[in-house]
mmCIF file of C-alpha atoms in Angstrom:
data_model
loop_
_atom_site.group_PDB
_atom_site.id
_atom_site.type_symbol
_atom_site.label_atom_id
_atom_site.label_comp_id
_atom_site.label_asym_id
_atom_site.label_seq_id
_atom_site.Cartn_x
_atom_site.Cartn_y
_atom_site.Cartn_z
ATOM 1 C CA UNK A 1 -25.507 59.415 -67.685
ATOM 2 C CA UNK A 2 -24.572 60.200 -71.230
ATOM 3 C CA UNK A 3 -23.984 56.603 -73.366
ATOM 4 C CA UNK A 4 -21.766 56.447 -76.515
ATOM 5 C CA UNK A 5 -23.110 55.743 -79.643
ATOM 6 C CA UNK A 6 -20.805 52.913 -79.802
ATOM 7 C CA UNK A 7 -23.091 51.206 -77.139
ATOM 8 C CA UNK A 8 -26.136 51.079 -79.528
ATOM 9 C CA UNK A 9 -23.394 49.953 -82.253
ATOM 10 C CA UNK A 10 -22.114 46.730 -79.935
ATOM 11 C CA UNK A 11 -26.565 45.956 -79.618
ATOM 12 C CA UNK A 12 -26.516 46.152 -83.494
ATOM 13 C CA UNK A 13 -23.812 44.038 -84.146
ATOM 14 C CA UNK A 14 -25.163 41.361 -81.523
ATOM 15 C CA UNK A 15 -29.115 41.510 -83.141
ATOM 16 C CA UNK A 16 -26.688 41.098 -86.706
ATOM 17 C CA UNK A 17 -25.015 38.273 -85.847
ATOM 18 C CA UNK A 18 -28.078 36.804 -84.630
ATOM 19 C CA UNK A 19 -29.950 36.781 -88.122
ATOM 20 C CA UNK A 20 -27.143 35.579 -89.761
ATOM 21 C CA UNK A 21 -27.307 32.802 -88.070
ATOM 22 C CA UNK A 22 -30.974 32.357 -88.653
ATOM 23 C CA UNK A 23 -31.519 32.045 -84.728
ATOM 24 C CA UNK A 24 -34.235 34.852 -85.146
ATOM 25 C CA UNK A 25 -35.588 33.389 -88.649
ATOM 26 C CA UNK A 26 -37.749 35.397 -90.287
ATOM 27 C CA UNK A 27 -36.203 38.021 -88.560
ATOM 28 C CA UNK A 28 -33.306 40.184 -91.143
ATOM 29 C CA UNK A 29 -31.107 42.611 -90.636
ATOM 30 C CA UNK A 30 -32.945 44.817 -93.516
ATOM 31 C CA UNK A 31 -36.572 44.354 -91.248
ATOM 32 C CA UNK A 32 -34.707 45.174 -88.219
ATOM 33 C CA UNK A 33 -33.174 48.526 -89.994
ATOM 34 C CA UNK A 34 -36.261 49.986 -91.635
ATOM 35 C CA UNK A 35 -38.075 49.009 -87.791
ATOM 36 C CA UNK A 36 -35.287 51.217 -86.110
ATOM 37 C CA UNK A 37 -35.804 54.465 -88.175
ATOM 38 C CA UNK A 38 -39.155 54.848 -86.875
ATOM 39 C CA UNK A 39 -37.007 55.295 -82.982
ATOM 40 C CA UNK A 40 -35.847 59.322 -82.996
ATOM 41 C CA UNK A 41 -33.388 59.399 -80.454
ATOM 42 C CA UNK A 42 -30.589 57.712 -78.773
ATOM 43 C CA UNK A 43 -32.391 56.942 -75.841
ATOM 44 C CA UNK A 44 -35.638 55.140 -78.111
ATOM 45 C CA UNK A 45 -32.562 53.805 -80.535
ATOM 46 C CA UNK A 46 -31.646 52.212 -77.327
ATOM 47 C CA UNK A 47 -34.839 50.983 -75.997
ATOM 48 C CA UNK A 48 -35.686 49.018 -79.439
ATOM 49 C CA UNK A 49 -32.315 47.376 -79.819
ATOM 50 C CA UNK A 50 -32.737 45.900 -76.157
ATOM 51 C CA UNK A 51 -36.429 44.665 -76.939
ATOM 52 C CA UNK A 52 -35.027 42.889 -80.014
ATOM 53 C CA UNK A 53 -31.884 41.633 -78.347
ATOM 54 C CA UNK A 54 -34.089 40.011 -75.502
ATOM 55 C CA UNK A 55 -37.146 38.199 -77.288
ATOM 56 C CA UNK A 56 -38.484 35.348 -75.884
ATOM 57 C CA UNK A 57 -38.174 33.906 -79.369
ATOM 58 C CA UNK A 58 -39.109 29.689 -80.182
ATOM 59 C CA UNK A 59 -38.285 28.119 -83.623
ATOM 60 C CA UNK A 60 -40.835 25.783 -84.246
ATOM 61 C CA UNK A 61 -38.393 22.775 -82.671
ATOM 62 C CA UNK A 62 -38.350 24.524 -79.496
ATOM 63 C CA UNK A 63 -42.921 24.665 -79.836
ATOM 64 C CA UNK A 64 -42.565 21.148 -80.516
ATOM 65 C CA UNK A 65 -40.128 20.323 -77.643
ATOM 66 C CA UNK A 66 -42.588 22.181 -75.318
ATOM 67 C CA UNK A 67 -45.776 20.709 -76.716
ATOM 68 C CA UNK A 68 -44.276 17.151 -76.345
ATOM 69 C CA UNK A 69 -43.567 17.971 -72.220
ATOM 70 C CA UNK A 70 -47.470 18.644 -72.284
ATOM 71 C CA UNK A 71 -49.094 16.114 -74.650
ATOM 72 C CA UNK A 72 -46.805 13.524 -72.083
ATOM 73 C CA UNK A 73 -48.543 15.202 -69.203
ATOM 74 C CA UNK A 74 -51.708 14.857 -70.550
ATOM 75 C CA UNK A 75 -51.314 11.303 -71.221
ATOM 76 C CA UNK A 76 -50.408 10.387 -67.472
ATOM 77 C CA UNK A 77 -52.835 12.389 -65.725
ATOM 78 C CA UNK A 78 -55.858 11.130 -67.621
ATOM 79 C CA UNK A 79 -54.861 7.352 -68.458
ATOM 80 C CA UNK A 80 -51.589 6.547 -66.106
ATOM 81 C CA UNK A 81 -49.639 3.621 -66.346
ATOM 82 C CA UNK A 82 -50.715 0.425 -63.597
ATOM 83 C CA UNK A 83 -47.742 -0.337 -61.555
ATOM 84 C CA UNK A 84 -47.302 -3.671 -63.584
ATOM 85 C CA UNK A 85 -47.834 -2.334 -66.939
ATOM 86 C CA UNK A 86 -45.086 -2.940 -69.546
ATOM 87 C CA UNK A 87 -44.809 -0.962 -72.295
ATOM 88 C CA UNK A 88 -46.689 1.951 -71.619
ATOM 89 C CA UNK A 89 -46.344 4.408 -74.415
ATOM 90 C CA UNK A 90 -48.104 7.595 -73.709
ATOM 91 C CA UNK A 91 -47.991 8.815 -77.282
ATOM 92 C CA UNK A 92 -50.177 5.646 -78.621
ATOM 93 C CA UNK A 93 -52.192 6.539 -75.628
ATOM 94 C CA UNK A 94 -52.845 9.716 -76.735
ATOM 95 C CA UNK A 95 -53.607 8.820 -80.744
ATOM 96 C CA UNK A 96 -55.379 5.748 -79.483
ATOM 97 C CA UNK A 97 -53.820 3.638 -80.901
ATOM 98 C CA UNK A 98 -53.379 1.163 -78.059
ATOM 99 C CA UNK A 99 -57.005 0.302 -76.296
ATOM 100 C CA UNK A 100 -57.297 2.370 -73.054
ATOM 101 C CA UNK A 101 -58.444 0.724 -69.592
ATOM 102 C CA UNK A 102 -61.045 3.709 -69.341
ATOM 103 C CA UNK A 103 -62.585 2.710 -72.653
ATOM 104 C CA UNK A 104 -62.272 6.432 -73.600
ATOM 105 C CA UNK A 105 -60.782 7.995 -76.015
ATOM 106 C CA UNK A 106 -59.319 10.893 -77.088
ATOM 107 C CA UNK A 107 -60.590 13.941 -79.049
ATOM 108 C CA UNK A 108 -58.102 17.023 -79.929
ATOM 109 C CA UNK A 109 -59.157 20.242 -81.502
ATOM 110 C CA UNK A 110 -57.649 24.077 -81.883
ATOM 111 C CA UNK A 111 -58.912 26.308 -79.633
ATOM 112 C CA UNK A 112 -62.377 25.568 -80.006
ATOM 113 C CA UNK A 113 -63.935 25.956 -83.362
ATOM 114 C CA UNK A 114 -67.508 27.407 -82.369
ATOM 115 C CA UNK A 115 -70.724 27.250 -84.416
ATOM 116 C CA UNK A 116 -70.464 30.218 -86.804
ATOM 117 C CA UNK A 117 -66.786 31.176 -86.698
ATOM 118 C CA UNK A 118 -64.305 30.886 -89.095
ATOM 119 C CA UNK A 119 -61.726 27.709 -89.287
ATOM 120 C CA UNK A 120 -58.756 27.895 -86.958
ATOM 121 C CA UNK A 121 -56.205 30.226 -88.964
ATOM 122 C CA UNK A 122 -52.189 29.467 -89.693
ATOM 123 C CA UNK A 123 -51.545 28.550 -85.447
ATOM 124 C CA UNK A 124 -53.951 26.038 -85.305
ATOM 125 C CA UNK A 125 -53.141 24.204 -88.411
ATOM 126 C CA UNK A 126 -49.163 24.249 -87.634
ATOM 127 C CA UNK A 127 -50.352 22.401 -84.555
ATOM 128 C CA UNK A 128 -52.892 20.451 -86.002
ATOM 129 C CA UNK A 129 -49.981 19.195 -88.418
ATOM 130 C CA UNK A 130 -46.955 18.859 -85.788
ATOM 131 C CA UNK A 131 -49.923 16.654 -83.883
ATOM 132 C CA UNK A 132 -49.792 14.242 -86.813
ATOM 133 C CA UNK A 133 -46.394 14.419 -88.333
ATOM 134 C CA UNK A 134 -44.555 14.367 -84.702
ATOM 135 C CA UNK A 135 -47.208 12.283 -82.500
ATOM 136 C CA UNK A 136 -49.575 10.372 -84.692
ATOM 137 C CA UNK A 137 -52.601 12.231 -83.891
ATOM 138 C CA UNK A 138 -55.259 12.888 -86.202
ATOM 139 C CA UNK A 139 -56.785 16.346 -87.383
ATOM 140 C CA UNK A 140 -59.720 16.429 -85.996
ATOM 141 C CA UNK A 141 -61.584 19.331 -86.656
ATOM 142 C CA UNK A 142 -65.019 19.618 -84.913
ATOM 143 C CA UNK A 143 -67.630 22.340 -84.889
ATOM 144 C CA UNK A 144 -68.605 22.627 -80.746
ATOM 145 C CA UNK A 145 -71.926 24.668 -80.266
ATOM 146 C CA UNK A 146 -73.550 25.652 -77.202
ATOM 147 C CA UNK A 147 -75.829 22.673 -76.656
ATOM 148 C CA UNK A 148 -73.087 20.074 -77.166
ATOM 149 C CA UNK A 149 -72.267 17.981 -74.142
ATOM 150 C CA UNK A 150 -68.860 15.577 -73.762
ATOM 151 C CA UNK A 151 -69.547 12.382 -74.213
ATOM 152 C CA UNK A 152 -68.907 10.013 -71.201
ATOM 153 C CA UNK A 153 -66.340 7.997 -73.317
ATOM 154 C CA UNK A 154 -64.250 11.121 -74.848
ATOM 155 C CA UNK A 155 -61.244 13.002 -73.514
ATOM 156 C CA UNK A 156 -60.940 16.534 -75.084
ATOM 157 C CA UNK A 157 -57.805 17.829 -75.453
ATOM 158 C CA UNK A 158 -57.715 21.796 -76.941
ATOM 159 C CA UNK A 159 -54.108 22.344 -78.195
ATOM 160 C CA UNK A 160 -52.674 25.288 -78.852
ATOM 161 C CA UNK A 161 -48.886 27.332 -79.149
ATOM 162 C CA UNK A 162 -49.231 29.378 -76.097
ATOM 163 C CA UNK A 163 -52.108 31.212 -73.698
ATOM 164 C CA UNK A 164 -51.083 34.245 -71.876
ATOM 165 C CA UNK A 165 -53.981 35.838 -70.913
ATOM 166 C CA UNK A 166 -56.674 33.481 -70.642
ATOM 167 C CA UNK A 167 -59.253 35.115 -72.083
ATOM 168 C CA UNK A 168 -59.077 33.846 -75.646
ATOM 169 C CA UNK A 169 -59.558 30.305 -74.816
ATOM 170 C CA UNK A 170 -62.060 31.273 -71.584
ATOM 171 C CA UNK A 171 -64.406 33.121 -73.793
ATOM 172 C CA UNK A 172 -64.666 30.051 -76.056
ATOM 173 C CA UNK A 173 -65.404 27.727 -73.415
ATOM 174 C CA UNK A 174 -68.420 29.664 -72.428
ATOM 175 C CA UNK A 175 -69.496 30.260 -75.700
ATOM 176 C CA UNK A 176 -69.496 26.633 -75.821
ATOM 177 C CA UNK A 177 -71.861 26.391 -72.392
ATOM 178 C CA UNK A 178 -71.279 23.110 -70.882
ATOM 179 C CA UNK A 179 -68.670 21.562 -73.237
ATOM 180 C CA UNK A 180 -66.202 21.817 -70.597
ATOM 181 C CA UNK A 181 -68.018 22.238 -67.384
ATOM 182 C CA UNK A 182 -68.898 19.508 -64.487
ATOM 183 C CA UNK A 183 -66.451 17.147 -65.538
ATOM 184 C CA UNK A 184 -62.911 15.982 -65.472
ATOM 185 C CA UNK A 185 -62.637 15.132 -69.308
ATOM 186 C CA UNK A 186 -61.470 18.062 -71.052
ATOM 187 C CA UNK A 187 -58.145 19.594 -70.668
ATOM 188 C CA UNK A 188 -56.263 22.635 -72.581
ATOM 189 C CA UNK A 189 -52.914 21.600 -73.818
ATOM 190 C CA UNK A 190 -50.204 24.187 -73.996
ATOM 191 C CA UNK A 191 -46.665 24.791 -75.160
ATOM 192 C CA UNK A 192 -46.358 28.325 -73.587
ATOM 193 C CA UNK A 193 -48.390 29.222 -70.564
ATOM 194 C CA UNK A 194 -48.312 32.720 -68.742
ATOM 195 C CA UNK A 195 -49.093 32.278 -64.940
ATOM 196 C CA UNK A 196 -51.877 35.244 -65.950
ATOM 197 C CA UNK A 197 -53.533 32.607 -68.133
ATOM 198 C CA UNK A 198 -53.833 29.458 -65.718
ATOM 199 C CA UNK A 199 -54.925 31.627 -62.915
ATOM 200 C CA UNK A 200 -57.414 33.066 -65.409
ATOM 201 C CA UNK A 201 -58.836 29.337 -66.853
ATOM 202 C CA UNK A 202 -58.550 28.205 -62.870
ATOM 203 C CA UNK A 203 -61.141 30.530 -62.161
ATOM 204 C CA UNK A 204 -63.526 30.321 -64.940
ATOM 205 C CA UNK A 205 -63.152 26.395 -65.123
ATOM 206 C CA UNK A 206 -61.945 24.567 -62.268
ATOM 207 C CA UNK A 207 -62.295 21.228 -63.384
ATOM 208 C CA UNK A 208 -60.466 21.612 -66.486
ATOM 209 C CA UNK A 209 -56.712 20.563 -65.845
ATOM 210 C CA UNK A 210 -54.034 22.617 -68.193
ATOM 211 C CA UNK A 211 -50.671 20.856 -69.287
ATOM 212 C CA UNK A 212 -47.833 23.291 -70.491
ATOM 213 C CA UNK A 213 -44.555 22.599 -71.725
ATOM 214 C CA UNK A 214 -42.876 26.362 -70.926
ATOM 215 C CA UNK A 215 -44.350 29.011 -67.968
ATOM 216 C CA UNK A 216 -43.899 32.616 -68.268
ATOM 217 C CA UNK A 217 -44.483 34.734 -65.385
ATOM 218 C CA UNK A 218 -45.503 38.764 -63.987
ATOM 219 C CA UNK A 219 -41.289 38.944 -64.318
ATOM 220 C CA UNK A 220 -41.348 38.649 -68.131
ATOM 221 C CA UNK A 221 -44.117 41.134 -68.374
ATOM 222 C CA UNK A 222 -42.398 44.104 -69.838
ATOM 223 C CA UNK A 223 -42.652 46.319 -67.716
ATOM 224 C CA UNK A 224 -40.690 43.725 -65.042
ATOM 225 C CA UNK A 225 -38.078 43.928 -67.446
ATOM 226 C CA UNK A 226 -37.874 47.441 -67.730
ATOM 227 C CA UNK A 227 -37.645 48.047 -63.911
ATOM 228 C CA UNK A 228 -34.736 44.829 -64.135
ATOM 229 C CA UNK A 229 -33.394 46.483 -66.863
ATOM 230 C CA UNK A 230 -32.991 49.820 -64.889
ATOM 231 C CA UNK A 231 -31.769 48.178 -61.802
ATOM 232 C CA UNK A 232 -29.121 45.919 -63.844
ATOM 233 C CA UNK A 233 -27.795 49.114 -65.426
ATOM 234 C CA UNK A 234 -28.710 47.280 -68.537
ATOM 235 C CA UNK A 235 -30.789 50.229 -69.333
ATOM 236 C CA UNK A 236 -27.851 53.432 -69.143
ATOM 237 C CA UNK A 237 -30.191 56.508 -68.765
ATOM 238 C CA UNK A 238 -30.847 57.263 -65.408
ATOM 239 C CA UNK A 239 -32.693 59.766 -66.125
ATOM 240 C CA UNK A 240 -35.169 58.280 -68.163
ATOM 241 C CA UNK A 241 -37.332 55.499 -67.375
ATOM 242 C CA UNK A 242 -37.642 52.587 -70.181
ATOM 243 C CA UNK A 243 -41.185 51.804 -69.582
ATOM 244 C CA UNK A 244 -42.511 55.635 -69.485
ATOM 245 C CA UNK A 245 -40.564 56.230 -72.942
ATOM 246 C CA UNK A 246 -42.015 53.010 -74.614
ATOM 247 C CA UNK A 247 -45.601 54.569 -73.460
ATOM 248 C CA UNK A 248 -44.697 57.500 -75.198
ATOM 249 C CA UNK A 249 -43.667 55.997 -78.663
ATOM 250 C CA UNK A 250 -46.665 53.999 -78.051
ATOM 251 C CA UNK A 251 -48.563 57.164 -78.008
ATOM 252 C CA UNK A 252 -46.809 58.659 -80.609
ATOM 253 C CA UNK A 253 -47.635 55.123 -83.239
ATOM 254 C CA UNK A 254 -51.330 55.686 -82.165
ATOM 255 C CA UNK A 255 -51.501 52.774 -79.899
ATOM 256 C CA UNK A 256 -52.039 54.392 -76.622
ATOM 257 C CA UNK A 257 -55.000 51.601 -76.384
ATOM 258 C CA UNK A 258 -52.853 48.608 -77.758
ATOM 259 C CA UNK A 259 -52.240 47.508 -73.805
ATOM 260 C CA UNK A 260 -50.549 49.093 -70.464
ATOM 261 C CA UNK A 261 -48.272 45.645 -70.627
ATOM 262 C CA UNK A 262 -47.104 43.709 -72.916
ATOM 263 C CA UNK A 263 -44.610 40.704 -73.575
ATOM 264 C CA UNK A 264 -41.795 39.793 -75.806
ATOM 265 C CA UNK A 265 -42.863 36.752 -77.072
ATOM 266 C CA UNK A 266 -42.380 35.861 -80.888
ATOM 267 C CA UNK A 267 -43.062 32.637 -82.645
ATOM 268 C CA UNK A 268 -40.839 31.336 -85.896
ATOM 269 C CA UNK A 269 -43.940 30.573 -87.256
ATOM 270 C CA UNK A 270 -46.074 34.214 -86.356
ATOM 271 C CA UNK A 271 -46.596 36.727 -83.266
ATOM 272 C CA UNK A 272 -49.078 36.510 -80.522
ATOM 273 C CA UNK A 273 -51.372 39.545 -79.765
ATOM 274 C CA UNK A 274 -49.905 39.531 -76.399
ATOM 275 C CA UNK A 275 -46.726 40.571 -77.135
ATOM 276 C CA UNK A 276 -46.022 44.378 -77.589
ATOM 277 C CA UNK A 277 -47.751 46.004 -79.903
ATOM 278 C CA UNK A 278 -44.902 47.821 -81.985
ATOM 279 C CA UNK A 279 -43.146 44.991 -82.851
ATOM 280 C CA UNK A 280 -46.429 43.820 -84.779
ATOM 281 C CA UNK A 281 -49.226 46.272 -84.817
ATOM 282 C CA UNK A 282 -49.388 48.528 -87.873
ATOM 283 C CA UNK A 283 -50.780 51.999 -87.867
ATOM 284 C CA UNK A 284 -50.743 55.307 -89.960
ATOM 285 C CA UNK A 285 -47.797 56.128 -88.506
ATOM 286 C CA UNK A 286 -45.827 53.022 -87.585
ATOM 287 C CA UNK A 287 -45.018 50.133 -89.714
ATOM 288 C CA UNK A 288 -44.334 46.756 -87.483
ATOM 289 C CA UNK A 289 -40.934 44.576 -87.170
ATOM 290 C CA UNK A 290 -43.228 41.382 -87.807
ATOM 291 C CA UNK A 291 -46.205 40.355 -89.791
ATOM 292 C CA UNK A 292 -49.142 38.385 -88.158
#
């Protein structure tokens, strides 16, 4: 099926209007233009437009909004409201502010900080700061090491912007031996969760509860979306499949080992490592759409 150029000229003028508007902020027109001449033909032209028109993109009112959903879950499940209380406010529960029945209280940290490692980078203290300006909580920065058990009056909350594999926060947690193991304290508080990720942190720690404000699942892997794309007749080559020609630019940017999958998340504030590798990565022959 041959497509008219003016097709990839009606995607431009969308993705245009779009930073204009600052909807995409950082995101410019000029970034998007110098990202697109690295695409050879019509068909790749294509392909990147589409990727860029259908980001899972969150301003950092939208992180905030799905943070809040969490922290509120978090709050009920670990001190919840008697039938007879008045008053309950779950976000002086959580910065302890008001006395809690349990005698506990509550401890919140980046994804953990571990003995040796460098401080949490620019993620971890956006959400160490929206904790305090937008919910009262306290930076609380703590160095967890391998021999360090939870105290019998402490919650621990780990907050971060999103989890979509897992194995980031999983590989802490048993650096950090029994931190988080053969209790019900600790929790991992989320405003993006892939289903990949709380199947992964299910497994490895089964008494650790996770609160998330937004869930992603196997449909918004990319490769989903290509076959949806395909199917939709969004994608208008039927001769060429969307996934199979990404692999091959992949291949061509040197990246053939960035990841089979991918997804299209992108943060106002940065870019996870999750999310497809040539809209971020940078190699001797390919030059990203975002910074990290």
């Amino acid at each position: 099926m041959e497509v008219l150029p003016t097709d990839n000229t009606k995607l431009k003028e969308i993705i245009r209007k779009l930073c204009a508007t600052k909807i995409r902020n950082p995101l410019t027109m000029e970034r998007v233009k110098t990202w697109l001449k690295q695409f050879k033909s019509q068909e790749e032209q294509t392909l990147a437009l589409l990727i860029i028109k259908n980001l899972i993109f969150r301003n950092s009112a939208q992180i905030e909004s799905s943070l809040r959903q969490a922290l509120k879950e978090a709050a009920l499940h670990f001190e919840p409201p008697k039938k007879s209380e008045a008053g309950y406010s779950w976000k002086d529960i959580l910065s302890n502010k008001k006395p809690l029945r349990s005698n506990k209280h509550f401890f919140f940290a980046p994804p953990i900080i571990i003995e040796g490692t460098t401080p949490p980078g620019k993620s971890g203290e956006l959400i160490a700061r929206s904790l305090h300006s937008n919910f009262g909580i306290e930076k609380s920065y703590q160095t967890y090491c391998s021999s360090r058990k939870l105290p019998e009056d402490e919650y621990l909350l780990i907050v971060d912007d999103g989890s979509f594999s897992g194995s980031q926060i999983s590989e802490a947690l048993v650096k950090c031996g029994d931190l988080m193991r053969n209790h019900e304290r600790g929790g991992v508080v989320l405003a993006i969760a892939h289903e990949e990720a709380l199947k992964r942190l299910a497994k490895d720690f089964p008494n650790v509860k996770v609160f998330y404000g937004e869930l992603l699942t196997a449909k918004d892997n990319f490769e989903k979306v290509c076959e949806l794309w395909a199917k939709n007749k969004v994608w208008p080559y039927d001769d060429i499949d969307p996934y199979k020609l990404y692999l091959s630019i992949l291949a061509r940017a040197d990246m053939s080992d960035a990841g089979m999958g991918g997804l299209m998340v992108v943060y106002e504030h940065g870019i996870p490592d999750n999310t497809l590798p040539l809209l971020w990565k940078r190699s001797a022959n390919w030059e990203p759409l975002f910074e990290r």
